[in-house]
Amino acid sequence: MNDQGISRLEVHLGRLLLGGVLTAATCLAIGLAIWLLGASRGAANVLLTAGLMVLMATPILRVVVSLVEYVRMRDWFFVTTTFVVLIVLFVTMGVAVMNARG
């Protein structure tokens, strides 16, 4: 793994995490404000749900970006490790959805 590849990975991950957190915080803040004002409960629920979904998706997207960057760097150990982490995340989400349904 070279320093340039690591720097590129850090930049991509930093942008992704910052964008995800700012987007989630904006949706949550606006949704909360609308809910507190009682203006439109439907719009508030949509924004609050979107904010939570973005917040939960951000770490998963981080793993996907890491996987892509490790493939580009041809670091097969980290490609394999990151791919296993991604599989574990998806299996965990699948189990959670199945348990939520009953």
Coordinates of C-alpha atoms in Angstrom, one line a residue:
M1 CA 0.0 0.0 0.0
N2 CA 1.5 3.4 -1.0
D3 CA 1.1 6.7 0.8
Q4 CA -0.7 8.3 -2.2
G5 CA -3.4 5.6 -2.1
I6 CA -3.8 6.0 1.7
S7 CA -4.1 9.7 1.3
R8 CA -6.8 9.4 -1.4
L9 CA -8.7 6.9 0.8
E10 CA -8.6 9.2 3.8
V11 CA -9.8 12.2 1.6
H12 CA -12.7 10.1 0.2
L13 CA -13.7 8.8 3.6
G14 CA -13.5 12.2 5.2
R15 CA -15.7 13.7 2.6
L16 CA -18.2 10.9 2.8
L17 CA -18.4 11.0 6.6
L18 CA -18.7 14.8 6.7
G19 CA -21.4 14.8 4.0
G20 CA -23.3 12.0 5.6
V21 CA -23.3 13.6 9.1
L22 CA -24.1 17.1 7.8
T23 CA -27.0 15.7 5.6
A24 CA -28.4 13.7 8.5
A25 CA -28.1 16.6 11.0
T26 CA -29.8 18.9 8.6
C27 CA -32.7 16.5 7.9
L28 CA -33.1 15.8 11.7
A29 CA -32.9 19.5 12.7
I30 CA -35.4 20.6 10.1
G31 CA -37.7 17.7 10.8
L32 CA -37.5 18.4 14.5
A33 CA -38.3 22.1 14.0
I34 CA -41.3 21.2 11.8
W35 CA -42.5 18.7 14.4
L36 CA -42.1 21.1 17.3
L37 CA -44.0 23.8 15.4
G38 CA -46.8 21.3 14.5
A39 CA -46.8 22.6 10.9
S40 CA -46.8 19.3 9.1
R41 CA -46.5 16.0 11.0
G42 CA -46.1 14.1 7.7
A43 CA -43.2 16.2 6.4
A44 CA -41.6 16.1 9.9
N45 CA -41.8 12.3 9.9
V46 CA -40.3 12.1 6.4
L47 CA -37.4 14.3 7.3
L48 CA -36.7 12.6 10.6
T49 CA -36.8 9.2 9.0
A50 CA -34.5 10.4 6.2
G51 CA -32.1 11.8 8.7
L52 CA -31.9 8.6 10.6
M53 CA -31.6 6.5 7.4
V54 CA -28.7 8.7 6.1
L55 CA -27.0 8.5 9.5
M56 CA -27.3 4.7 9.6
A57 CA -26.2 4.3 5.9
T58 CA -23.0 6.5 6.3
P59 CA -20.9 3.7 8.0
I60 CA -22.0 1.2 5.4
L61 CA -21.1 3.6 2.6
R62 CA -17.7 4.0 4.3
V63 CA -17.1 0.3 4.0
V64 CA -18.1 0.3 0.3
V65 CA -15.8 3.3 -0.4
S66 CA -13.0 1.5 1.4
L67 CA -13.6 -1.6 -0.6
V68 CA -13.4 0.3 -3.9
E69 CA -10.2 2.1 -2.9
Y70 CA -8.5 -1.1 -1.7
V71 CA -9.3 -2.7 -5.1
R72 CA -7.8 0.3 -6.8
M73 CA -4.7 0.0 -4.7
R74 CA -4.6 -3.8 -5.3
D75 CA -4.3 -4.5 -1.6
W76 CA -6.0 -7.9 -1.6
F77 CA -5.7 -8.6 2.1
F78 CA -7.7 -5.4 2.8
V79 CA -10.1 -6.1 -0.1
T80 CA -10.9 -9.5 1.4
T81 CA -11.2 -8.2 5.0
T82 CA -13.4 -5.2 3.9
F83 CA -15.6 -7.5 1.8
V84 CA -16.1 -9.8 4.8
V85 CA -17.1 -6.8 6.9
L86 CA -19.6 -5.7 4.2
I87 CA -21.1 -9.2 4.1
V88 CA -21.5 -9.2 7.9
L89 CA -23.2 -5.8 7.8
F90 CA -25.7 -7.0 5.1
V91 CA -26.4 -10.3 6.9
T92 CA -26.9 -8.4 10.2
M93 CA -29.3 -6.0 8.4
G94 CA -31.2 -8.9 6.9
V95 CA -31.6 -10.6 10.2
A96 CA -32.8 -7.4 11.8
V97 CA -35.4 -6.9 9.1
M98 CA -36.6 -10.5 9.3
N99 CA -36.9 -10.2 13.1
A100 CA -38.8 -6.9 12.8
R101 CA -41.4 -8.5 10.6
G102 CA -42.3 -11.0 13.1

